[in-house]
XYZ file of C-alpha atoms in Angstrom:
163
model
C -20.868 78.418 26.406
C -21.925 74.842 25.220
C -23.001 72.455 27.956
C -22.291 69.437 25.620
C -19.358 68.492 23.599
C -19.787 67.891 19.881
C -19.372 64.186 20.534
C -22.467 63.920 22.677
C -24.530 66.162 20.295
C -23.629 63.985 17.406
C -24.751 60.798 19.660
C -27.835 62.474 20.591
C -28.724 63.329 16.905
C -28.169 59.677 15.960
C -30.869 58.726 18.269
C -33.373 61.232 16.721
C -32.680 59.940 13.202
C -35.536 57.440 12.298
C -35.478 55.113 9.422
C -38.265 55.034 6.951
C -38.646 51.707 4.998
C -40.869 50.923 1.959
C -43.029 47.735 1.565
C -39.994 45.768 0.643
C -38.284 46.631 3.768
C -35.588 49.019 1.987
C -34.614 52.125 3.572
C -36.179 55.108 2.025
C -35.029 58.006 4.249
C -32.815 58.440 7.224
C -30.023 56.314 7.232
C -27.179 54.798 9.769
C -24.552 55.232 7.379
C -23.344 58.540 5.826
C -23.985 59.091 2.068
C -20.365 58.592 1.327
C -20.217 55.322 3.233
C -23.192 53.677 1.315
C -22.371 50.837 -0.914
C -24.552 50.238 -4.095
C -26.575 46.830 -3.858
C -24.830 43.958 -5.296
C -21.279 45.445 -5.139
C -18.502 44.175 -2.781
C -17.000 46.246 -0.152
C -13.590 45.817 1.504
C -12.994 47.071 5.041
C -9.340 48.133 5.625
C -7.823 46.225 8.550
C -6.889 48.249 11.491
C -4.453 47.249 14.287
C -6.808 48.763 16.895
C -9.247 46.030 16.396
C -6.760 43.484 17.824
C -5.456 45.589 20.630
C -7.162 44.242 23.478
C -6.664 40.563 22.690
C -3.996 38.131 24.261
C -2.184 36.365 21.242
C 1.076 34.582 21.501
C 3.045 33.187 18.772
C 4.294 29.668 18.725
C 8.140 30.454 19.006
C 7.500 32.821 21.887
C 5.372 30.003 23.678
C 7.978 27.426 23.071
C 10.862 29.648 24.393
C 8.680 30.500 27.459
C 7.781 26.910 27.863
C 11.523 25.838 27.905
C 12.658 28.630 30.246
C 9.562 27.760 32.750
C 10.627 23.967 32.532
C 14.123 24.693 33.494
C 13.091 26.917 36.447
C 10.327 24.401 37.370
C 12.736 21.680 37.795
C 15.224 23.642 39.742
C 14.706 23.316 43.434
C 16.413 26.547 44.328
C 14.737 29.038 41.939
C 11.236 30.451 42.568
C 9.092 31.966 39.836
C 7.827 35.397 41.182
C 6.152 37.008 38.178
C 3.419 34.764 36.635
C 2.702 35.423 32.942
C -0.688 36.373 31.762
C -1.380 33.285 29.824
C -2.894 30.026 30.789
C -0.430 27.599 32.422
C -2.379 24.699 30.860
C -0.559 25.681 27.594
C 2.757 25.097 29.221
C 2.041 21.572 30.520
C 3.002 18.783 28.098
C 1.008 15.800 29.116
C 1.392 12.479 26.967
C -0.244 10.125 29.500
C -3.473 12.124 30.214
C -6.928 10.113 30.363
C -8.798 12.698 28.445
C -5.918 13.164 25.624
C -6.806 11.952 22.041
C -3.721 9.905 22.143
C -5.266 7.799 24.830
C -8.655 7.493 23.224
C -7.691 6.926 19.736
C -5.048 4.162 20.461
C -3.272 2.970 17.166
C -2.350 -0.273 18.641
C -5.935 -0.898 19.950
C -7.242 0.042 16.360
C -4.925 -1.421 13.754
C -2.186 -3.279 15.739
C -2.111 -7.127 16.888
C -4.255 -6.125 20.114
C -7.038 -4.750 17.923
C -10.448 -5.266 19.086
C -13.378 -5.380 16.833
C -17.119 -5.425 17.597
C -18.902 -8.317 15.803
C -22.628 -8.018 14.571
C -25.296 -9.566 16.369
C -27.141 -11.541 13.862
C -30.161 -13.884 14.516
C -29.489 -15.607 11.260
C -26.215 -16.677 9.443
C -27.562 -17.097 6.088
C -29.082 -14.841 3.666
C -32.022 -17.142 2.661
C -33.057 -17.359 6.324
C -32.620 -13.640 7.132
C -34.681 -12.989 3.984
C -37.385 -15.208 5.268
C -37.440 -13.596 8.448
C -37.775 -10.116 7.157
C -40.825 -11.178 4.993
C -42.557 -12.671 8.074
C -42.105 -9.277 9.914
C -43.291 -7.389 6.976
C -46.588 -9.687 6.955
C -47.089 -9.071 10.785
C -46.656 -5.505 10.362
C -49.055 -4.913 7.601
C -51.440 -6.787 9.670
C -50.990 -4.567 12.521
C -51.325 -1.526 10.187
C -54.574 -2.765 8.947
C -56.075 -3.644 12.586
C -55.028 0.062 13.427
C -56.844 1.530 10.508
C -59.941 -0.461 11.486
C -60.052 0.588 15.125
C -59.538 4.135 13.822
C -62.428 3.804 11.663
C -64.702 2.195 14.421
C -63.802 5.059 16.701
C -64.446 7.799 14.058
C -68.058 6.001 13.342
C -68.693 6.359 17.087
C -68.495 10.085 17.123
C -70.343 10.448 13.922
C-alpha cells in the first residue's frame, strides 16, 4: 500500500526538479512548465478565463447596491422596524453624504473657484516693472558669480594645504 497520495508524490517531485540555466540565464533543462505548456519565445499566450478565480471575492453590482440602499434607507427611517441580519458589505457604501468635510464637493467648491465669490492668490512681486526686475536679476547673477569664484579659491587653497 502507498503511504502517500499521487498528489503528494507530484508535489515532492516538483521540489526535486532543479532548473539548469546557461550563461544568458535561459533555462536549459528542468522546467517549471510541462513541455505542452511551453510557449515559443516572442509569441503571445492567452489564458482562458475561469470563474473559479473570482469565487472568493466580494463584488456587488450597482443595481443591486442601489436596491439594497433604498430598502435599508426605508427601514432605517422607520422607528418600528429593526434590521436583524447585516449584509456582508461595508455600510459606508450605503451612506450618502453630501455635506462631509472630506468630500471632494467640499474641497473643490465651484463657487469658490469660478463664481462671484472666487478667491485668487496674487503673486508676490518685489518689482512691478519688467526693466527693474531684469536689473535685479542681473545684480543677483553678479553676486552669485562672485560667490562661486570665492568658493573655488578657498577650495584650491585647502587643496594646496594638503599637498
